[in-house]
Coordinates of C-alpha atoms and ligand atoms in Angstrom, one line a residue:
M1 CA -14.3 -5.1 -13.9
I2 CA -16.3 -2.2 -12.5
K3 CA -18.2 0.4 -14.5
F4 CA -20.6 3.2 -13.5
D5 CA -23.9 3.9 -15.1
L6 CA -24.7 7.5 -14.3
E7 CA -27.3 8.1 -16.9
N8 CA -30.2 8.4 -14.4
L9 CA -28.3 10.9 -12.3
F10 CA -27.7 13.2 -15.3
K11 CA -31.2 12.8 -16.5
L12 CA -32.8 14.3 -13.4
E13 CA -33.7 17.9 -13.5
E14 CA -33.6 19.5 -10.1
H15 CA -32.3 16.5 -8.1
G16 CA -29.6 15.1 -10.3
L17 CA -26.0 15.7 -11.0
N18 CA -24.9 18.7 -13.0
L19 CA -22.4 17.5 -15.7
E20 CA -20.4 20.7 -15.6
D21 CA -20.0 20.7 -11.9
F22 CA -19.2 17.0 -11.9
N23 CA -16.4 17.4 -14.5
A24 CA -15.0 20.5 -12.9
Q25 CA -14.3 18.5 -9.7
G26 CA -12.2 16.1 -11.8
E27 CA -9.6 18.8 -12.4
K28 CA -8.7 18.8 -8.8
I29 CA -7.7 15.1 -8.5
P30 CA -3.9 15.9 -8.1
L31 CA -4.7 18.2 -5.3
Y32 CA -6.8 15.8 -3.4
L33 CA -4.5 12.9 -4.0
E34 CA -1.7 15.0 -2.5
G35 CA -3.9 15.5 0.6
I36 CA -4.3 11.7 0.9
F37 CA -0.6 11.1 0.4
S38 CA 0.3 13.6 3.0
K39 CA -1.6 11.6 5.6
E40 CA 0.7 8.7 5.0
V41 CA -2.1 6.1 5.3
G42 CA -1.3 2.6 4.2
F43 CA -4.6 1.1 2.9
Y44 CA -3.5 1.2 -0.7
E45 CA 0.1 0.2 -0.1
I46 CA -0.5 -2.9 1.9
L47 CA -1.3 -4.7 -1.3
D48 CA 2.4 -4.8 -2.0
D49 CA 3.2 -6.6 1.2
D50 CA 4.1 -9.9 -0.4
E51 CA 5.9 -11.1 2.8
T52 CA 2.7 -10.9 4.8
I53 CA 0.7 -12.6 2.1
T54 CA 3.3 -15.4 1.9
K55 CA 3.2 -15.8 5.7
I56 CA -0.5 -16.1 5.7
K57 CA -0.5 -18.7 3.0
E58 CA 2.3 -20.7 4.7
Y59 CA 0.4 -20.7 8.0
A60 CA -2.8 -21.7 6.2
A61 CA -1.0 -24.6 4.5
S62 CA 0.6 -25.6 7.8
V63 CA -2.7 -26.0 9.6
E64 CA -4.6 -27.5 6.7
G65 CA -6.9 -30.3 7.9
K66 CA -6.2 -29.5 11.6
Y67 CA -9.3 -27.6 12.5
E68 CA -13.0 -28.1 11.9
H69 CA -13.9 -24.6 13.1
I70 CA -12.3 -21.2 12.8
V71 CA -13.7 -18.6 15.1
V72 CA -12.9 -15.0 14.6
L73 CA -13.1 -12.9 17.7
G74 CA -13.3 -9.3 16.5
I75 CA -15.6 -6.4 16.0
G76 CA -16.2 -3.5 13.5
G77 CA -13.3 -3.3 11.1
S78 CA -11.9 -6.5 12.6
S79 CA -15.0 -8.5 11.5
L80 CA -17.1 -6.9 8.8
G81 CA -14.6 -7.4 6.0
T82 CA -14.2 -11.1 6.8
I83 CA -18.0 -11.5 6.9
C84 CA -18.3 -9.8 3.5
L85 CA -15.6 -12.1 2.1
Q86 CA -17.2 -15.2 3.5
K87 CA -20.7 -14.3 2.3
S88 CA -19.7 -13.1 -1.1
L89 CA -17.2 -15.8 -2.0
G90 CA -18.4 -18.8 0.0
H91 CA -21.4 -21.1 -0.6
M92 CA -24.5 -19.5 0.7
F93 CA -25.9 -22.6 2.3
N94 CA -23.2 -25.1 2.8
Q95 CA -20.5 -24.4 5.4
S96 CA -16.9 -24.1 4.3
S97 CA -14.4 -26.6 5.6
P98 CA -13.3 -25.6 8.1
T99 CA -16.4 -23.7 9.1
L100 CA -15.8 -20.0 9.7
H101 CA -17.7 -18.3 12.5
V102 CA -17.3 -14.6 13.1
L103 CA -18.2 -13.7 16.6
Q104 CA -18.8 -10.0 16.3
N105 CA -21.0 -9.6 19.3
I106 CA -20.7 -10.5 23.0
D107 CA -24.3 -11.5 23.5
P108 CA -24.1 -14.4 25.9
D109 CA -26.7 -16.2 24.0
L110 CA -24.6 -16.0 20.8
I111 CA -21.6 -17.2 22.6
S112 CA -23.3 -20.2 24.2
D113 CA -24.9 -21.1 20.9
L114 CA -21.5 -21.1 19.3
E115 CA -20.2 -23.4 22.1
D116 CA -23.0 -25.8 21.2
T117 CA -21.7 -25.9 17.7
I118 CA -17.9 -26.2 18.0
E119 CA -15.6 -28.8 19.4
Y120 CA -12.8 -27.1 21.3
S121 CA -10.1 -29.6 20.4
K122 CA -10.8 -28.9 16.7
T123 CA -11.2 -25.2 16.9
L124 CA -8.8 -22.3 16.1
F125 CA -9.7 -18.9 17.6
I126 CA -8.3 -15.9 15.9
A127 CA -8.4 -12.8 18.1
I128 CA -8.4 -9.8 15.8
S129 CA -8.0 -6.3 17.1
K130 CA -6.0 -3.5 15.6
S131 CA -5.7 -1.7 18.9
G132 CA -5.2 -5.0 20.7
G133 CA -7.4 -3.7 23.5
T134 CA -11.0 -3.6 22.5
A135 CA -13.0 -4.8 25.5
E136 CA -15.4 -7.0 23.6
T137 CA -12.7 -8.9 21.8
L138 CA -10.5 -9.3 24.9
A139 CA -13.5 -10.6 26.9
E140 CA -14.1 -13.2 24.2
Y141 CA -10.4 -14.1 24.2
F142 CA -10.3 -14.5 28.0
Y143 CA -13.4 -16.6 27.9
F144 CA -12.2 -19.0 25.3
R145 CA -8.7 -19.1 26.6
K146 CA -9.9 -20.3 30.0
K147 CA -12.0 -23.0 28.3
I148 CA -9.1 -24.2 26.2
E149 CA -6.8 -24.3 29.3
S150 CA -9.4 -26.0 31.4
M151 CA -9.5 -28.8 28.8
G152 CA -5.8 -29.2 29.0
L153 CA -5.3 -28.0 25.4
H154 CA -2.3 -25.9 24.4
P155 CA -3.3 -22.2 23.8
A156 CA -0.6 -21.8 21.1
E157 CA -2.4 -24.6 19.1
H158 CA -5.8 -23.0 19.4
F159 CA -5.2 -19.3 19.1
A160 CA -3.8 -16.9 16.6
F161 CA -3.7 -13.1 16.9
V162 CA -4.0 -10.3 14.3
T163 CA -3.0 -7.0 15.8
D164 CA -0.7 -3.9 15.7
P165 CA 3.0 -4.8 15.5
N166 CA 4.0 -2.7 18.4
V167 CA 1.3 -1.7 20.8
G168 CA -1.7 -3.2 22.7
W169 CA -2.6 -6.0 25.0
L170 CA -2.7 -8.7 22.3
R171 CA 0.8 -7.7 21.1
E172 CA 2.2 -7.9 24.6
M173 CA 0.6 -11.3 25.1
S174 CA 2.1 -12.5 21.8
Q175 CA 5.5 -11.4 22.9
K176 CA 5.2 -13.6 26.1
E177 CA 3.8 -16.7 24.4
E178 CA 4.2 -18.7 21.2
I179 CA 0.8 -17.7 19.8
P180 CA 1.1 -17.2 16.0
T181 CA 0.6 -13.5 15.4
F182 CA 0.1 -11.4 12.3
D183 CA 0.6 -7.7 12.0
V184 CA -1.8 -5.0 11.0
P185 CA 0.3 -2.1 9.8
P186 CA 0.1 0.9 12.2
N187 CA -1.0 3.2 9.4
V188 CA -4.0 1.1 8.4
G189 CA -7.1 1.8 10.5
G190 CA -9.6 -1.0 11.4
R191 CA -12.2 -0.2 8.7
F192 CA -9.5 0.0 6.0
S193 CA -7.9 -3.2 7.1
V194 CA -9.8 -5.9 5.2
L195 CA -6.9 -6.5 2.8
T196 CA -4.4 -7.1 5.7
P197 CA -4.3 -10.3 7.8
V198 CA -7.5 -9.0 9.4
G199 CA -9.5 -10.2 6.3
L200 CA -6.9 -12.3 4.5
L201 CA -6.0 -14.7 7.3
P202 CA -9.5 -16.1 8.0
T203 CA -10.2 -16.1 4.3
A204 CA -7.1 -18.0 3.5
L205 CA -8.0 -20.5 6.2
I206 CA -11.3 -21.4 4.5
G207 CA -9.5 -21.8 1.2
L208 CA -10.6 -18.6 -0.6
D209 CA -8.3 -17.1 -3.2
I210 CA -6.5 -14.2 -1.5
D211 CA -4.2 -13.7 -4.5
A212 CA -7.1 -12.9 -6.8
L213 CA -8.5 -10.6 -4.1
I214 CA -5.2 -8.7 -4.0
E215 CA -5.0 -8.7 -7.8
G216 CA -8.4 -7.1 -8.1
A217 CA -7.6 -4.5 -5.4
K218 CA -4.4 -3.6 -7.3
K219 CA -6.3 -3.1 -10.5
Q220 CA -8.6 -0.7 -8.8
R221 CA -5.7 1.0 -7.0
Q222 CA -4.3 2.0 -10.3
R223 CA -7.5 3.8 -11.0
F224 CA -7.6 5.4 -7.6
L225 CA -4.1 6.8 -8.2
S226 CA -4.9 8.0 -11.7
T227 CA -5.3 11.7 -12.3
N228 CA -7.5 10.9 -15.3
F229 CA -11.1 11.6 -14.2
D230 CA -12.6 9.0 -16.5
E231 CA -10.3 6.4 -15.0
N232 CA -10.6 7.3 -11.4
L233 CA -13.9 5.7 -10.3
S234 CA -13.1 6.3 -6.6
F235 CA -12.9 10.0 -7.3
Q236 CA -16.0 10.0 -9.4
L237 CA -18.0 8.2 -6.7
A238 CA -16.8 10.6 -4.0
T239 CA -17.7 13.6 -6.2
I240 CA -21.2 12.2 -6.7
Q241 CA -21.7 11.6 -3.0
Y242 CA -20.3 15.0 -2.1
Q243 CA -22.3 16.9 -4.7
M244 CA -25.5 15.0 -3.8
A245 CA -24.9 15.6 -0.1
N246 CA -24.5 19.4 -0.8
Q247 CA -28.1 19.2 -2.2
G248 CA -29.3 17.6 1.0
K249 CA -29.1 14.0 -0.1
N250 CA -26.9 12.9 2.7
I251 CA -28.3 9.4 3.0
N252 CA -26.5 6.9 0.8
V253 CA -28.4 3.6 0.2
M254 CA -26.1 0.9 -1.0
Y255 CA -28.4 -1.4 -2.9
P256 CA -26.7 -4.5 -4.4
Y257 CA -29.0 -6.7 -6.5
S258 CA -27.1 -9.7 -5.4
E259 CA -27.5 -11.9 -2.3
R260 CA -23.7 -12.4 -2.3
L261 CA -23.0 -8.7 -2.0
K262 CA -25.5 -8.1 0.8
S263 CA -22.7 -8.0 3.4
M264 CA -20.7 -5.6 1.3
S265 CA -23.2 -2.9 2.3
D266 CA -22.6 -3.7 6.0
W267 CA -18.9 -3.4 5.6
Y268 CA -19.3 -0.2 3.6
A269 CA -21.7 1.2 6.2
Q270 CA -18.9 1.3 8.8
L271 CA -16.4 2.6 6.3
L272 CA -18.6 5.5 5.3
A273 CA -20.1 6.3 8.7
E274 CA -17.0 6.2 10.8
S275 CA -14.8 7.9 8.3
I276 CA -17.0 10.8 7.3
G277 CA -19.2 11.4 10.4
K278 CA -17.0 13.8 12.1
T279 CA -18.8 17.1 12.9
E280 CA -22.4 18.1 13.5
E281 CA -22.5 19.5 9.9
I282 CA -20.6 16.7 8.2
G283 CA -21.7 13.1 7.8
I284 CA -23.3 10.8 5.3
T285 CA -25.7 8.2 6.7
P286 CA -25.3 4.8 5.2
V287 CA -28.2 2.5 4.7
S288 CA -28.1 -1.1 3.5
A289 CA -30.6 -2.6 1.2
T290 CA -30.6 -5.8 -0.9
G291 CA -32.3 -6.3 -4.2
V292 CA -34.8 -7.6 -4.9
T293 CA -35.8 -8.3 -1.3
D294 CA -35.9 -4.7 -0.2
Q295 CA -37.9 -3.7 -3.2
H296 CA -40.8 -5.2 -1.2
S297 CA -39.8 -3.5 2.1
Q298 CA -37.9 -0.2 1.7
S299 CA -38.6 0.9 -1.8
Q300 CA -41.8 2.8 -1.0
L301 CA -39.8 5.2 1.1
Y302 CA -37.2 5.7 -1.6
M303 CA -39.9 6.2 -4.3
D304 CA -42.2 8.6 -2.6
G305 CA -40.2 9.8 0.5
P306 CA -38.0 12.8 0.9
F307 CA -35.4 13.9 -1.6
D308 CA -32.6 13.1 0.9
K309 CA -31.1 10.0 -0.6
L310 CA -28.6 8.9 -3.2
I311 CA -29.4 5.3 -4.1
M312 CA -26.3 3.4 -5.2
F313 CA -27.4 0.2 -7.0
I314 CA -24.8 -2.6 -7.6
K315 CA -25.6 -4.7 -10.6
V316 CA -23.9 -8.0 -11.2
E317 CA -23.8 -8.5 -15.0
K318 CA -23.2 -12.3 -14.8
F319 CA -24.3 -14.5 -12.0
S320 CA -22.4 -17.7 -11.5
K321 CA -25.2 -19.6 -13.2
D322 CA -28.0 -19.0 -15.6
L323 CA -31.1 -20.4 -14.0
A324 CA -34.3 -20.9 -16.1
I325 CA -37.5 -20.3 -14.2
G326 CA -38.9 -23.2 -16.2
Y327 CA -42.4 -21.8 -16.9
E328 CA -43.7 -21.8 -20.5
E329 CA -47.0 -20.2 -21.3
E330 CA -47.3 -18.0 -24.3
G331 CA -47.9 -14.4 -23.4
H332 CA -47.0 -14.8 -19.7
Y333 CA -44.2 -12.3 -18.7
L334 CA -42.3 -15.1 -16.9
S335 CA -42.5 -17.5 -19.8
Q336 CA -39.1 -18.8 -20.9
K337 CA -37.3 -16.4 -18.7
T338 CA -34.4 -16.9 -16.3
F339 CA -34.0 -15.7 -12.7
N340 CA -31.1 -13.7 -14.1
Q341 CA -33.5 -11.8 -16.4
L342 CA -35.9 -11.3 -13.6
M343 CA -33.2 -9.9 -11.3
H344 CA -31.9 -7.6 -14.0
N345 CA -35.3 -6.3 -15.0
A346 CA -36.3 -5.8 -11.4
L347 CA -33.3 -3.6 -11.0
R348 CA -34.0 -1.7 -14.2
G349 CA -37.6 -1.3 -13.2
T350 CA -36.7 0.0 -9.8
A351 CA -34.0 2.4 -11.1
D352 CA -36.3 3.8 -13.8
A353 CA -39.2 4.2 -11.4
L354 CA -37.0 6.2 -9.1
T355 CA -35.8 8.3 -12.0
E356 CA -39.4 9.0 -13.0
K357 CA -40.0 10.1 -9.4
Q358 CA -36.9 12.4 -9.7
K359 CA -35.0 10.4 -7.1
A360 CA -31.2 10.3 -7.4
N361 CA -29.9 6.9 -8.3
M362 CA -26.8 5.5 -10.0
T363 CA -25.6 2.0 -10.8
I364 CA -22.2 0.4 -10.1
Q365 CA -21.8 -2.5 -12.5
V366 CA -19.6 -5.5 -11.8
N367 CA -19.1 -8.2 -14.4
E368 CA -19.4 -10.9 -11.8
V369 CA -18.9 -11.6 -8.1
S370 CA -15.4 -13.1 -7.7
A371 CA -12.4 -12.6 -5.5
T372 CA -11.1 -10.2 -8.1
T373 CA -14.1 -8.0 -8.3
I374 CA -14.5 -8.1 -4.5
G375 CA -10.9 -6.8 -4.2
E376 CA -11.8 -4.1 -6.8
L377 CA -14.9 -3.1 -4.8
F378 CA -13.0 -2.8 -1.5
M379 CA -10.5 -0.6 -3.1
L380 CA -13.1 1.5 -5.0
F381 CA -14.9 2.3 -1.8
E382 CA -11.9 2.8 0.4
G383 CA -10.5 5.2 -2.2
S384 CA -13.8 7.1 -2.5
V385 CA -14.1 7.5 1.2
A386 CA -10.5 8.8 1.4
F387 CA -11.4 11.4 -1.3
L388 CA -14.6 12.3 0.5
G389 CA -12.5 13.1 3.6
E390 CA -10.4 15.4 1.5
F391 CA -13.4 17.2 0.0
Y392 CA -14.8 17.8 3.5
N393 CA -11.3 18.6 4.8
I394 CA -11.7 16.2 7.7
N395 CA -9.6 13.3 8.9
A396 CA -11.3 10.2 7.4
F397 CA -8.9 7.9 9.2
D398 CA -9.7 8.5 12.9
Q399 CA -12.7 7.6 15.0
P400 CA -12.7 9.8 18.1
G401 CA -16.4 9.0 18.8
V402 CA -15.8 5.3 18.8
E403 CA -12.8 5.7 21.0
L404 CA -14.8 7.7 23.6
S405 CA -17.4 4.9 23.9
K406 CA -14.6 2.4 24.4
V407 CA -13.1 4.6 27.2
L408 CA -16.5 5.0 28.9
T409 CA -17.2 1.3 28.8
K410 CA -14.0 0.5 30.5
Q411 CA -14.6 3.3 33.1
Y412 CA -18.1 2.0 33.9
L413 CA -16.8 -1.6 34.3
N414 CA -14.1 -0.3 36.7
E415 CA -16.8 1.5 38.7
S416 CA -19.2 -1.4 38.8
A417 CA -19.0 -4.0 41.6
Ligands
PA5_21 O1 -12.4 1.5 12.3 C1 -12.0 1.3 13.4 O2 -10.9 1.6 13.8 C2 -13.0 0.8 14.5 O3 -14.3 0.8 14.2 C3 -12.5 -0.6 14.8 O4 -12.6 -1.4 13.7 C4 -13.3 -1.3 15.9 O5 -13.6 -0.4 17.0 C5 -12.5 -2.5 16.5 O6 -11.3 -2.1 16.9 P1 -10.1 -3.0 17.1 O7 -9.8 -3.7 15.8 O8 -9.0 -2.1 17.6 O9 -10.5 -4.0 18.1

């Protein structure tokens, strides 16, 4: 369950949110929803694709116990959601079984360290690429494919693909061979694809609850599609971001007070940056911070620096455990307190200090970190970014700049000896 606490934003004089302007935007929900519908994007419809979800679960069941390592080969939208799911729902120190490694860089040192860790005969590589042709992902695929073949192992036993159903190199490959392949619907872009096999397949393979994830996302989708402003948190969030950006606060700091949610900020950074950064005038810069850690690193800037930021705290109401600090001394502020209390009061202290300094901040509250709430958060943010695209009258669903760098990389490789 997600709630917003906007009190601090409304409290601020010059740098806050004007209640009338905020509510006035709410009247335009039907118009902006129409705009999103007209683009025929699928990020909120994929949740109904029961067939794909069943296929993922059946595949996961069929390979249970077969692999010790799952290695995702993918980058950007093809890796960040999976990392977020792994970090937020998995154990933070113990590895899952099988262990999941997401190789989202081509740094040779990273690849060789991975090789020191895995045993090829017990490893499944999942090449994930919406376009099916991203150089980094293909390079990793070629590399590991050669290794698998050189060991006399069968590629169909050690690879799976997640890609567009019709186009791209991976798709062509899958048509020639027996490699298990899962589709990313053509109308779902990379950074909106976490709830397709892109995020669901690796997650299911390490035993996380993809049904609960989808259930949470569906709950939030209902709100995203609602024309009631109080209900529609995605629309409210986009309105806040837009109105703040119009005041020059076009840096958004996502600041979860939760170690589990740390990677949510990284996933969100791509979603926001690639979707909204489209012209020299339009763009919101995402920044990732984690509470309480960054209170002792970035906070000084947020407190006393320029009025160019909106701080979006995420507060987890209930952590999975209540953990007593175990100190008892009358009059000491830590006496008989829990880490939970320390975390919550640190957040409160930081938010109130920012407010005293007239710095824009709001809090997104989640009751707990679970597959359901992670599903809700994904849909909340995807919906808000879709609305932001409409407010700015831009296409939030393409990424011409990223495409250009991909084209140039290929060109330079062709030119180099
Ligand atoms: O959002 C996007 O479409 C991109 O950032 C992609 O996620 C990223 O470039 C990887 O592309 P692909 O999944 O096609 O390999």
